Amino acid sequence: MRLSDRPLVSEEQITRRVDELAAAISRDFEGRELLVMPVLKGGVFFAADLMRRLTVPVFVDFIRARSYHGTRSGGTVEFLVSPSEPVVGRHVLVVEDILDTGRTTAAVLDRIQAEGPASLALCVFLDKPSRRLVDIKADYVGLEVPDVYVVGYGLDYNEQYRHLPAIYVLEDP
Ligand code: XMP
Ligand code: MG
């Protein structure tokens, strides 16, 4: 395993897309307060950049989830870190590093939806639509990526590489 020599997504591209997403979200939620829920650990890097560019009032709360896949699409999810802010009646934006099969994310959204938010939206920096197993679409997507394993900007391989400021492909030697 080694990293691609050049990033798949450069720091400049990341900055540009985060700016555009923040502008779109700020416009869509104008006049409302947002409860931003980054999904630990990977979503924290993207969410920190995104939140600093939002022009609406922001509250933040973290979630960490592990999903168990049964027969039901989305499976069941256990929150290793549960929301500490009340969700009922709030405008919630879940922020993830990547949407892959969609299983974990779908289960997280189901759990939050059950708590009665005023609205619930999903923002992911990367989307790998070719891998989807659960019918789920993000409301805000940074970039679509092919079915390659990516690291950096929050994404890890065995907890390594999260801190890299750009996104690289993890390649076989
Ligand atoms: P779902 O439930 O959508 O879960 O399959 C998405 C989670 O899978 C991990 N994931 C990746 N992590 N590079 C990574 O570092 C990748 O290319 C990748 N694809 C999926 C990630 O933890 C994400 O939250
Ligand atoms: Mg993750």
mmCIF file of N, CA and C in Angstrom, residues 42-155:
data_model
loop_
_atom_site.group_PDB
_atom_site.id
_atom_site.type_symbol
_atom_site.label_atom_id
_atom_site.label_comp_id
_atom_site.label_asym_id
_atom_site.label_seq_id
_atom_site.Cartn_x
_atom_site.Cartn_y
_atom_site.Cartn_z
ATOM 1 N N GLY A 42 -13.973 10.997 11.012
ATOM 2 C CA GLY A 42 -13.583 11.591 9.737
ATOM 3 C C GLY A 42 -14.296 12.886 9.391
ATOM 4 N N GLY A 43 -15.567 13.014 9.771
ATOM 5 C CA GLY A 43 -16.357 14.167 9.361
ATOM 6 C C GLY A 43 -15.931 15.475 10.000
ATOM 7 N N VAL A 44 -15.112 15.363 11.049
ATOM 8 C CA VAL A 44 -14.737 16.540 11.832
ATOM 9 C C VAL A 44 -13.896 17.531 11.032
ATOM 10 N N PHE A 45 -13.040 17.021 10.170
ATOM 11 C CA PHE A 45 -12.111 17.881 9.428
ATOM 12 C C PHE A 45 -12.896 18.759 8.441
ATOM 13 N N PHE A 46 -13.724 18.135 7.661
ATOM 14 C CA PHE A 46 -14.577 18.830 6.690
ATOM 15 C C PHE A 46 -15.553 19.760 7.412
ATOM 16 N N ALA A 47 -16.178 19.251 8.469
ATOM 17 C CA ALA A 47 -17.187 20.055 9.175
ATOM 18 C C ALA A 47 -16.573 21.321 9.764
ATOM 19 N N ALA A 48 -15.348 21.215 10.271
ATOM 20 C CA ALA A 48 -14.698 22.392 10.870
ATOM 21 C C ALA A 48 -14.487 23.471 9.813
ATOM 22 N N ASP A 49 -14.078 23.078 8.626
ATOM 23 C CA ASP A 49 -13.899 24.047 7.537
ATOM 24 C C ASP A 49 -15.242 24.625 7.103
ATOM 25 N N LEU A 50 -16.225 23.750 6.968
ATOM 26 C CA LEU A 50 -17.549 24.163 6.483
ATOM 27 C C LEU A 50 -18.211 25.152 7.453
ATOM 28 N N MET A 51 -18.207 24.812 8.729
ATOM 29 C CA MET A 51 -18.918 25.632 9.720
ATOM 30 C C MET A 51 -18.351 27.038 9.794
ATOM 31 N N ARG A 52 -17.034 27.152 9.597
ATOM 32 C CA ARG A 52 -16.423 28.479 9.689
ATOM 33 C C ARG A 52 -16.841 29.394 8.546
ATOM 34 N N ARG A 53 -17.409 28.814 7.502
ATOM 35 C CA ARG A 53 -17.830 29.623 6.352
ATOM 36 C C ARG A 53 -19.337 29.832 6.304
ATOM 37 N N LEU A 54 -20.093 29.214 7.218
ATOM 38 C CA LEU A 54 -21.549 29.382 7.196
ATOM 39 C C LEU A 54 -21.917 30.754 7.745
ATOM 40 N N THR A 55 -22.950 31.338 7.165
ATOM 41 C CA THR A 55 -23.359 32.673 7.602
ATOM 42 C C THR A 55 -24.640 32.636 8.438
ATOM 43 N N VAL A 56 -25.166 31.435 8.688
ATOM 44 C CA VAL A 56 -26.332 31.296 9.575
ATOM 45 C C VAL A 56 -25.820 30.903 10.965
ATOM 46 N N PRO A 57 -26.632 31.130 12.018
ATOM 47 C CA PRO A 57 -26.197 30.716 13.354
ATOM 48 C C PRO A 57 -26.041 29.197 13.416
ATOM 49 N N VAL A 58 -24.945 28.742 13.993
ATOM 50 C CA VAL A 58 -24.609 27.312 14.018
ATOM 51 C C VAL A 58 -24.446 26.805 15.446
ATOM 52 N N PHE A 59 -25.078 25.701 15.723
ATOM 53 C CA PHE A 59 -24.806 24.933 16.940
ATOM 54 C C PHE A 59 -24.152 23.650 16.462
ATOM 55 N N VAL A 60 -23.296 23.079 17.287
ATOM 56 C CA VAL A 60 -22.607 21.865 16.844
ATOM 57 C C VAL A 60 -22.707 20.779 17.906
ATOM 58 N N ASP A 61 -22.857 19.560 17.426
ATOM 59 C CA ASP A 61 -22.900 18.405 18.316
ATOM 60 C C ASP A 61 -22.316 17.226 17.539
ATOM 61 N N PHE A 62 -21.655 16.336 18.238
ATOM 62 C CA PHE A 62 -20.953 15.254 17.540
ATOM 63 C C PHE A 62 -21.664 13.919 17.723
ATOM 64 N N ILE A 63 -21.555 13.086 16.690
ATOM 65 C CA ILE A 63 -22.062 11.723 16.826
ATOM 66 C C ILE A 63 -21.013 10.741 16.315
ATOM 67 N N ARG A 64 -21.024 9.578 16.908
ATOM 68 C CA ARG A 64 -20.157 8.509 16.428
ATOM 69 C C ARG A 64 -20.997 7.256 16.416
ATOM 70 N N ALA A 65 -20.961 6.535 15.311
ATOM 71 C CA ALA A 65 -21.889 5.429 15.156
ATOM 72 C C ALA A 65 -21.185 4.173 14.682
ATOM 73 N N ARG A 66 -21.785 3.056 15.064
ATOM 74 C CA ARG A 66 -21.363 1.758 14.526
ATOM 75 C C ARG A 66 -22.640 1.074 14.099
ATOM 76 N N SER A 67 -22.633 0.518 12.892
ATOM 77 C CA SER A 67 -23.888 -0.088 12.431
ATOM 78 C C SER A 67 -23.760 -1.600 12.349
ATOM 79 N N TYR A 68 -24.883 -2.243 12.576
ATOM 80 C CA TYR A 68 -24.976 -3.708 12.457
ATOM 81 C C TYR A 68 -25.945 -3.965 11.340
ATOM 82 N N HIS A 69 -25.547 -4.787 10.387
ATOM 83 C CA HIS A 69 -26.392 -4.941 9.213
ATOM 84 C C HIS A 69 -27.239 -6.185 9.307
ATOM 85 N N GLY A 70 -28.509 -5.979 9.440
ATOM 86 C CA GLY A 70 -29.465 -7.082 9.436
ATOM 87 C C GLY A 70 -30.117 -7.148 8.074
ATOM 88 N N THR A 71 -31.348 -7.598 8.061
ATOM 89 C CA THR A 71 -32.061 -7.707 6.796
ATOM 90 C C THR A 71 -32.613 -6.348 6.366
ATOM 91 N N ARG A 72 -32.928 -5.495 7.370
ATOM 92 C CA ARG A 72 -33.507 -4.198 7.050
ATOM 93 C C ARG A 72 -32.438 -3.302 6.422
ATOM 94 N N SER A 73 -32.802 -2.569 5.394
ATOM 95 C CA SER A 73 -31.827 -1.674 4.785
ATOM 96 C C SER A 73 -31.436 -0.622 5.809
ATOM 97 N N GLY A 74 -30.155 -0.343 5.894
ATOM 98 C CA GLY A 74 -29.678 0.609 6.883
ATOM 99 C C GLY A 74 -29.251 -0.077 8.171
ATOM 100 N N GLY A 75 -29.822 -1.213 8.466
ATOM 101 C CA GLY A 75 -29.431 -1.929 9.671
ATOM 102 C C GLY A 75 -29.805 -1.161 10.922
ATOM 103 N N THR A 76 -29.200 -1.550 12.040
ATOM 104 C CA THR A 76 -29.415 -0.802 13.269
ATOM 105 C C THR A 76 -28.107 -0.137 13.621
ATOM 106 N N VAL A 77 -28.213 0.952 14.313
ATOM 107 C CA VAL A 77 -27.021 1.710 14.611
ATOM 108 C C VAL A 77 -26.894 1.912 16.111
ATOM 109 N N GLU A 78 -25.682 1.785 16.562
ATOM 110 C CA GLU A 78 -25.393 2.069 17.963
ATOM 111 C C GLU A 78 -24.590 3.365 17.977
ATOM 112 N N PHE A 79 -25.041 4.329 18.757
ATOM 113 C CA PHE A 79 -24.267 5.562 18.891
ATOM 114 C C PHE A 79 -23.191 5.365 19.954
ATOM 115 N N LEU A 80 -21.935 5.426 19.543
ATOM 116 C CA LEU A 80 -20.832 5.362 20.497
ATOM 117 C C LEU A 80 -20.672 6.727 21.162
ATOM 118 N N VAL A 81 -20.999 7.768 20.401
ATOM 119 C CA VAL A 81 -21.161 9.114 20.958
ATOM 120 C C VAL A 81 -22.550 9.559 20.518
ATOM 121 N N SER A 82 -23.419 9.840 21.485
ATOM 122 C CA SER A 82 -24.802 10.208 21.173
ATOM 123 C C SER A 82 -24.944 11.715 21.146
ATOM 124 N N PRO A 83 -25.951 12.214 20.418
ATOM 125 C CA PRO A 83 -26.192 13.657 20.456
ATOM 126 C C PRO A 83 -26.471 14.096 21.891
ATOM 127 N N SER A 84 -25.882 15.195 22.314
ATOM 128 C CA SER A 84 -26.163 15.709 23.656
ATOM 129 C C SER A 84 -27.142 16.875 23.594
ATOM 130 N N GLU A 85 -27.276 17.490 22.417
ATOM 131 C CA GLU A 85 -28.248 18.565 22.195
ATOM 132 C C GLU A 85 -29.590 17.932 21.850
ATOM 133 N N PRO A 86 -30.705 18.521 22.321
ATOM 134 C CA PRO A 86 -32.000 18.023 21.860
ATOM 135 C C PRO A 86 -32.161 18.265 20.364
ATOM 136 N N VAL A 87 -32.720 17.302 19.678
ATOM 137 C CA VAL A 87 -32.847 17.344 18.222
ATOM 138 C C VAL A 87 -34.251 17.811 17.817
ATOM 139 N N VAL A 88 -35.218 17.561 18.681
ATOM 140 C CA VAL A 88 -36.618 17.836 18.330
ATOM 141 C C VAL A 88 -36.802 19.322 17.965
ATOM 142 N N GLY A 89 -37.432 19.516 16.812
ATOM 143 C CA GLY A 89 -37.726 20.870 16.360
ATOM 144 C C GLY A 89 -36.553 21.641 15.770
ATOM 145 N N ARG A 90 -35.376 21.015 15.680
ATOM 146 C CA ARG A 90 -34.183 21.718 15.168
ATOM 147 C C ARG A 90 -33.965 21.390 13.693
ATOM 148 N N HIS A 91 -33.230 22.266 13.021
ATOM 149 C CA HIS A 91 -32.809 22.006 11.637
ATOM 150 C C HIS A 91 -31.426 21.350 11.706
ATOM 151 N N VAL A 92 -31.384 20.062 11.415
ATOM 152 C CA VAL A 92 -30.167 19.274 11.622
ATOM 153 C C VAL A 92 -29.461 19.024 10.292
ATOM 154 N N LEU A 93 -28.153 19.234 10.295
ATOM 155 C CA LEU A 93 -27.320 18.920 9.130
ATOM 156 C C LEU A 93 -26.248 17.923 9.571
ATOM 157 N N VAL A 94 -26.368 16.687 9.103
ATOM 158 C CA VAL A 94 -25.370 15.658 9.407
ATOM 159 C C VAL A 94 -24.225 15.805 8.400
ATOM 160 N N VAL A 95 -22.994 15.815 8.911
ATOM 161 C CA VAL A 95 -21.825 16.032 8.048
ATOM 162 C C VAL A 95 -20.894 14.824 8.116
ATOM 163 N N GLU A 96 -20.655 14.227 6.955
ATOM 164 C CA GLU A 96 -19.825 13.022 6.834
ATOM 165 C C GLU A 96 -18.673 13.273 5.880
ATOM 166 N N ASP A 97 -17.585 12.544 6.086
ATOM 167 C CA ASP A 97 -16.456 12.639 5.158
ATOM 168 C C ASP A 97 -16.802 12.002 3.810
ATOM 169 N N ILE A 98 -17.427 10.816 3.840
ATOM 170 C CA ILE A 98 -17.673 10.090 2.591
ATOM 171 C C ILE A 98 -18.946 9.256 2.700
ATOM 172 N N LEU A 99 -19.681 9.210 1.619
ATOM 173 C CA LEU A 99 -20.858 8.340 1.532
ATOM 174 C C LEU A 99 -20.487 7.188 0.610
ATOM 175 N N ASP A 100 -20.480 5.999 1.189
ATOM 176 C CA ASP A 100 -19.990 4.829 0.469
ATOM 177 C C ASP A 100 -21.171 3.887 0.216
ATOM 178 N N THR A 101 -21.287 2.802 0.970
ATOM 179 C CA THR A 101 -22.450 1.925 0.787
ATOM 180 C C THR A 101 -23.727 2.627 1.238
ATOM 181 N N GLY A 102 -23.586 3.541 2.166
ATOM 182 C CA GLY A 102 -24.742 4.274 2.682
ATOM 183 C C GLY A 102 -25.361 3.634 3.905
ATOM 184 N N ARG A 103 -24.874 2.478 4.290
ATOM 185 C CA ARG A 103 -25.516 1.743 5.392
ATOM 186 C C ARG A 103 -25.443 2.477 6.724
ATOM 187 N N THR A 104 -24.237 2.877 7.090
ATOM 188 C CA THR A 104 -24.076 3.550 8.382
ATOM 189 C C THR A 104 -24.831 4.876 8.372
ATOM 190 N N THR A 105 -24.657 5.611 7.300
ATOM 191 C CA THR A 105 -25.283 6.925 7.216
ATOM 192 C C THR A 105 -26.802 6.821 7.255
ATOM 193 N N ALA A 106 -27.357 5.838 6.538
ATOM 194 C CA ALA A 106 -28.814 5.665 6.529
ATOM 195 C C ALA A 106 -29.323 5.358 7.929
ATOM 196 N N ALA A 107 -28.588 4.537 8.647
ATOM 197 C CA ALA A 107 -29.007 4.177 10.001
ATOM 198 C C ALA A 107 -28.924 5.387 10.936
ATOM 199 N N VAL A 108 -27.884 6.201 10.756
ATOM 200 C CA VAL A 108 -27.740 7.420 11.561
ATOM 201 C C VAL A 108 -28.914 8.365 11.287
ATOM 202 N N LEU A 109 -29.246 8.533 10.012
ATOM 203 C CA LEU A 109 -30.342 9.441 9.657
ATOM 204 C C LEU A 109 -31.673 8.935 10.218
ATOM 205 N N ASP A 110 -31.896 7.617 10.149
ATOM 206 C CA ASP A 110 -33.126 7.037 10.717
ATOM 207 C C ASP A 110 -33.248 7.362 12.200
ATOM 208 N N ARG A 111 -32.141 7.185 12.903
ATOM 209 C CA ARG A 111 -32.143 7.424 14.356
ATOM 210 C C ARG A 111 -32.454 8.876 14.684
ATOM 211 N N ILE A 112 -31.854 9.787 13.926
ATOM 212 C CA ILE A 112 -32.069 11.209 14.197
ATOM 213 C C ILE A 112 -33.489 11.615 13.787
ATOM 214 N N GLN A 113 -33.932 11.087 12.660
ATOM 215 C CA GLN A 113 -35.294 11.385 12.194
ATOM 216 C C GLN A 113 -36.329 10.983 13.247
ATOM 217 N N ALA A 114 -36.076 9.877 13.920
ATOM 218 C CA ALA A 114 -37.010 9.368 14.929
ATOM 219 C C ALA A 114 -37.152 10.324 16.113
ATOM 220 N N GLU A 115 -36.177 11.215 16.268
ATOM 221 C CA GLU A 115 -36.229 12.161 17.396
ATOM 222 C C GLU A 115 -36.973 13.449 17.048
ATOM 223 N N GLY A 116 -37.505 13.532 15.821
ATOM 224 C CA GLY A 116 -38.395 14.633 15.470
ATOM 225 C C GLY A 116 -37.762 15.979 15.172
ATOM 226 N N PRO A 117 -36.712 16.016 14.315
ATOM 227 C CA PRO A 117 -36.158 17.317 13.940
ATOM 228 C C PRO A 117 -37.148 18.074 13.043
ATOM 229 N N ALA A 118 -37.009 19.404 12.989
ATOM 230 C CA ALA A 118 -37.834 20.199 12.066
ATOM 231 C C ALA A 118 -37.462 19.849 10.630
ATOM 232 N N SER A 119 -36.147 19.633 10.397
ATOM 233 C CA SER A 119 -35.683 19.166 9.091
ATOM 234 C C SER A 119 -34.379 18.416 9.299
ATOM 235 N N LEU A 120 -34.053 17.577 8.330
ATOM 236 C CA LEU A 120 -32.844 16.764 8.433
ATOM 237 C C LEU A 120 -32.185 16.702 7.062
ATOM 238 N N ALA A 121 -30.949 17.159 6.968
ATOM 239 C CA ALA A 121 -30.233 17.153 5.692
ATOM 240 C C ALA A 121 -28.867 16.504 5.891
ATOM 241 N N LEU A 122 -28.315 16.003 4.784
ATOM 242 C CA LEU A 122 -27.025 15.308 4.811
ATOM 243 C C LEU A 122 -26.048 16.020 3.887
ATOM 244 N N CYS A 123 -24.864 16.289 4.411
ATOM 245 C CA CYS A 123 -23.795 16.897 3.627
ATOM 246 C C CYS A 123 -22.567 16.003 3.705
ATOM 247 N N VAL A 124 -22.065 15.559 2.551
ATOM 248 C CA VAL A 124 -20.873 14.710 2.528
ATOM 249 C C VAL A 124 -19.827 15.368 1.639
ATOM 250 N N PHE A 125 -18.568 15.234 2.011
ATOM 251 C CA PHE A 125 -17.558 15.823 1.131
ATOM 252 C C PHE A 125 -17.359 14.961 -0.106
ATOM 253 N N LEU A 126 -17.249 13.643 0.087
ATOM 254 C CA LEU A 126 -17.068 12.754 -1.062
ATOM 255 C C LEU A 126 -18.250 11.801 -1.179
ATOM 256 N N ASP A 127 -18.580 11.466 -2.406
ATOM 257 C CA ASP A 127 -19.653 10.513 -2.677
ATOM 258 C C ASP A 127 -19.116 9.466 -3.646
ATOM 259 N N LYS A 128 -19.287 8.188 -3.258
ATOM 260 C CA LYS A 128 -18.907 7.067 -4.131
ATOM 261 C C LYS A 128 -20.184 6.367 -4.547
ATOM 262 N N PRO A 129 -20.935 6.929 -5.490
ATOM 263 C CA PRO A 129 -22.259 6.369 -5.810
ATOM 264 C C PRO A 129 -22.202 4.934 -6.333
ATOM 265 N N SER A 130 -21.068 4.545 -6.938
ATOM 266 C CA SER A 130 -20.977 3.195 -7.505
ATOM 267 C C SER A 130 -21.003 2.105 -6.436
ATOM 268 N N ARG A 131 -20.788 2.473 -5.173
ATOM 269 C CA ARG A 131 -20.731 1.486 -4.097
ATOM 270 C C ARG A 131 -22.041 1.389 -3.307
ATOM 271 N N ARG A 132 -23.031 2.171 -3.680
ATOM 272 C CA ARG A 132 -24.217 2.300 -2.828
ATOM 273 C C ARG A 132 -25.008 1.002 -2.706
ATOM 274 N N LEU A 133 -25.356 0.623 -1.491
ATOM 275 C CA LEU A 133 -26.201 -0.551 -1.231
ATOM 276 C C LEU A 133 -27.557 -0.143 -0.679
ATOM 277 N N VAL A 134 -27.635 1.067 -0.153
ATOM 278 C CA VAL A 134 -28.873 1.569 0.432
ATOM 279 C C VAL A 134 -29.280 2.794 -0.373
ATOM 280 N N ASP A 135 -30.583 2.923 -0.618
ATOM 281 C CA ASP A 135 -31.071 4.043 -1.427
ATOM 282 C C ASP A 135 -31.027 5.326 -0.599
ATOM 283 N N ILE A 136 -29.955 6.056 -0.740
ATOM 284 C CA ILE A 136 -29.783 7.273 0.042
ATOM 285 C C ILE A 136 -29.005 8.275 -0.806
ATOM 286 N N LYS A 137 -29.434 9.514 -0.748
ATOM 287 C CA LYS A 137 -28.781 10.587 -1.509
ATOM 288 C C LYS A 137 -28.424 11.711 -0.545
ATOM 289 N N ALA A 138 -27.244 12.277 -0.713
ATOM 290 C CA ALA A 138 -26.879 13.422 0.120
ATOM 291 C C ALA A 138 -27.496 14.682 -0.470
ATOM 292 N N ASP A 139 -27.865 15.606 0.398
ATOM 293 C CA ASP A 139 -28.422 16.879 -0.065
ATOM 294 C C ASP A 139 -27.314 17.789 -0.587
ATOM 295 N N TYR A 140 -26.133 17.651 -0.019
ATOM 296 C CA TYR A 140 -24.986 18.460 -0.432
ATOM 297 C C TYR A 140 -23.784 17.540 -0.601
ATOM 298 N N VAL A 141 -23.171 17.572 -1.792
ATOM 299 C CA VAL A 141 -22.024 16.705 -2.090
ATOM 300 C C VAL A 141 -20.868 17.573 -2.561
ATOM 301 N N GLY A 142 -19.685 17.340 -1.965
ATOM 302 C CA GLY A 142 -18.501 18.061 -2.428
ATOM 303 C C GLY A 142 -18.086 17.569 -3.806
ATOM 304 N N LEU A 143 -17.724 16.298 -3.880
ATOM 305 C CA LEU A 143 -17.252 15.720 -5.135
ATOM 306 C C LEU A 143 -17.618 14.245 -5.205
ATOM 307 N N GLU A 144 -17.899 13.783 -6.430
ATOM 308 C CA GLU A 144 -18.061 12.345 -6.645
ATOM 309 C C GLU A 144 -16.699 11.750 -6.928
ATOM 310 N N VAL A 145 -16.447 10.578 -6.364
ATOM 311 C CA VAL A 145 -15.186 9.888 -6.633
ATOM 312 C C VAL A 145 -15.474 8.484 -7.146
ATOM 313 N N PRO A 146 -14.561 7.939 -7.960
ATOM 314 C CA PRO A 146 -14.739 6.555 -8.418
ATOM 315 C C PRO A 146 -14.497 5.588 -7.266
ATOM 316 N N ASP A 147 -14.649 4.302 -7.531
ATOM 317 C CA ASP A 147 -14.477 3.287 -6.494
ATOM 318 C C ASP A 147 -12.990 3.027 -6.248
ATOM 319 N N VAL A 148 -12.356 3.988 -5.578
ATOM 320 C CA VAL A 148 -10.969 3.823 -5.149
ATOM 321 C C VAL A 148 -10.940 4.112 -3.655
ATOM 322 N N TYR A 149 -9.905 3.639 -2.967
ATOM 323 C CA TYR A 149 -9.823 3.908 -1.537
ATOM 324 C C TYR A 149 -9.068 5.214 -1.329
ATOM 325 N N VAL A 150 -9.721 6.148 -0.691
ATOM 326 C CA VAL A 150 -9.121 7.472 -0.525
ATOM 327 C C VAL A 150 -8.801 7.757 0.938
ATOM 328 N N VAL A 151 -7.737 8.523 1.118
ATOM 329 C CA VAL A 151 -7.319 8.912 2.479
ATOM 330 C C VAL A 151 -6.965 10.395 2.489
ATOM 331 N N GLY A 152 -6.941 10.959 3.688
ATOM 332 C CA GLY A 152 -6.619 12.373 3.876
ATOM 333 C C GLY A 152 -7.882 13.175 4.092
ATOM 334 N N TYR A 153 -7.721 14.394 4.613
ATOM 335 C CA TYR A 153 -8.829 15.297 4.900
ATOM 336 C C TYR A 153 -9.902 14.570 5.737
ATOM 337 N N GLY A 154 -9.434 13.852 6.760
ATOM 338 C CA GLY A 154 -10.331 13.148 7.672
ATOM 339 C C GLY A 154 -10.438 11.660 7.410
ATOM 340 N N LEU A 155 -10.169 11.259 6.165
ATOM 341 C CA LEU A 155 -10.312 9.839 5.808
ATOM 342 C C LEU A 155 -9.052 9.069 6.187
#
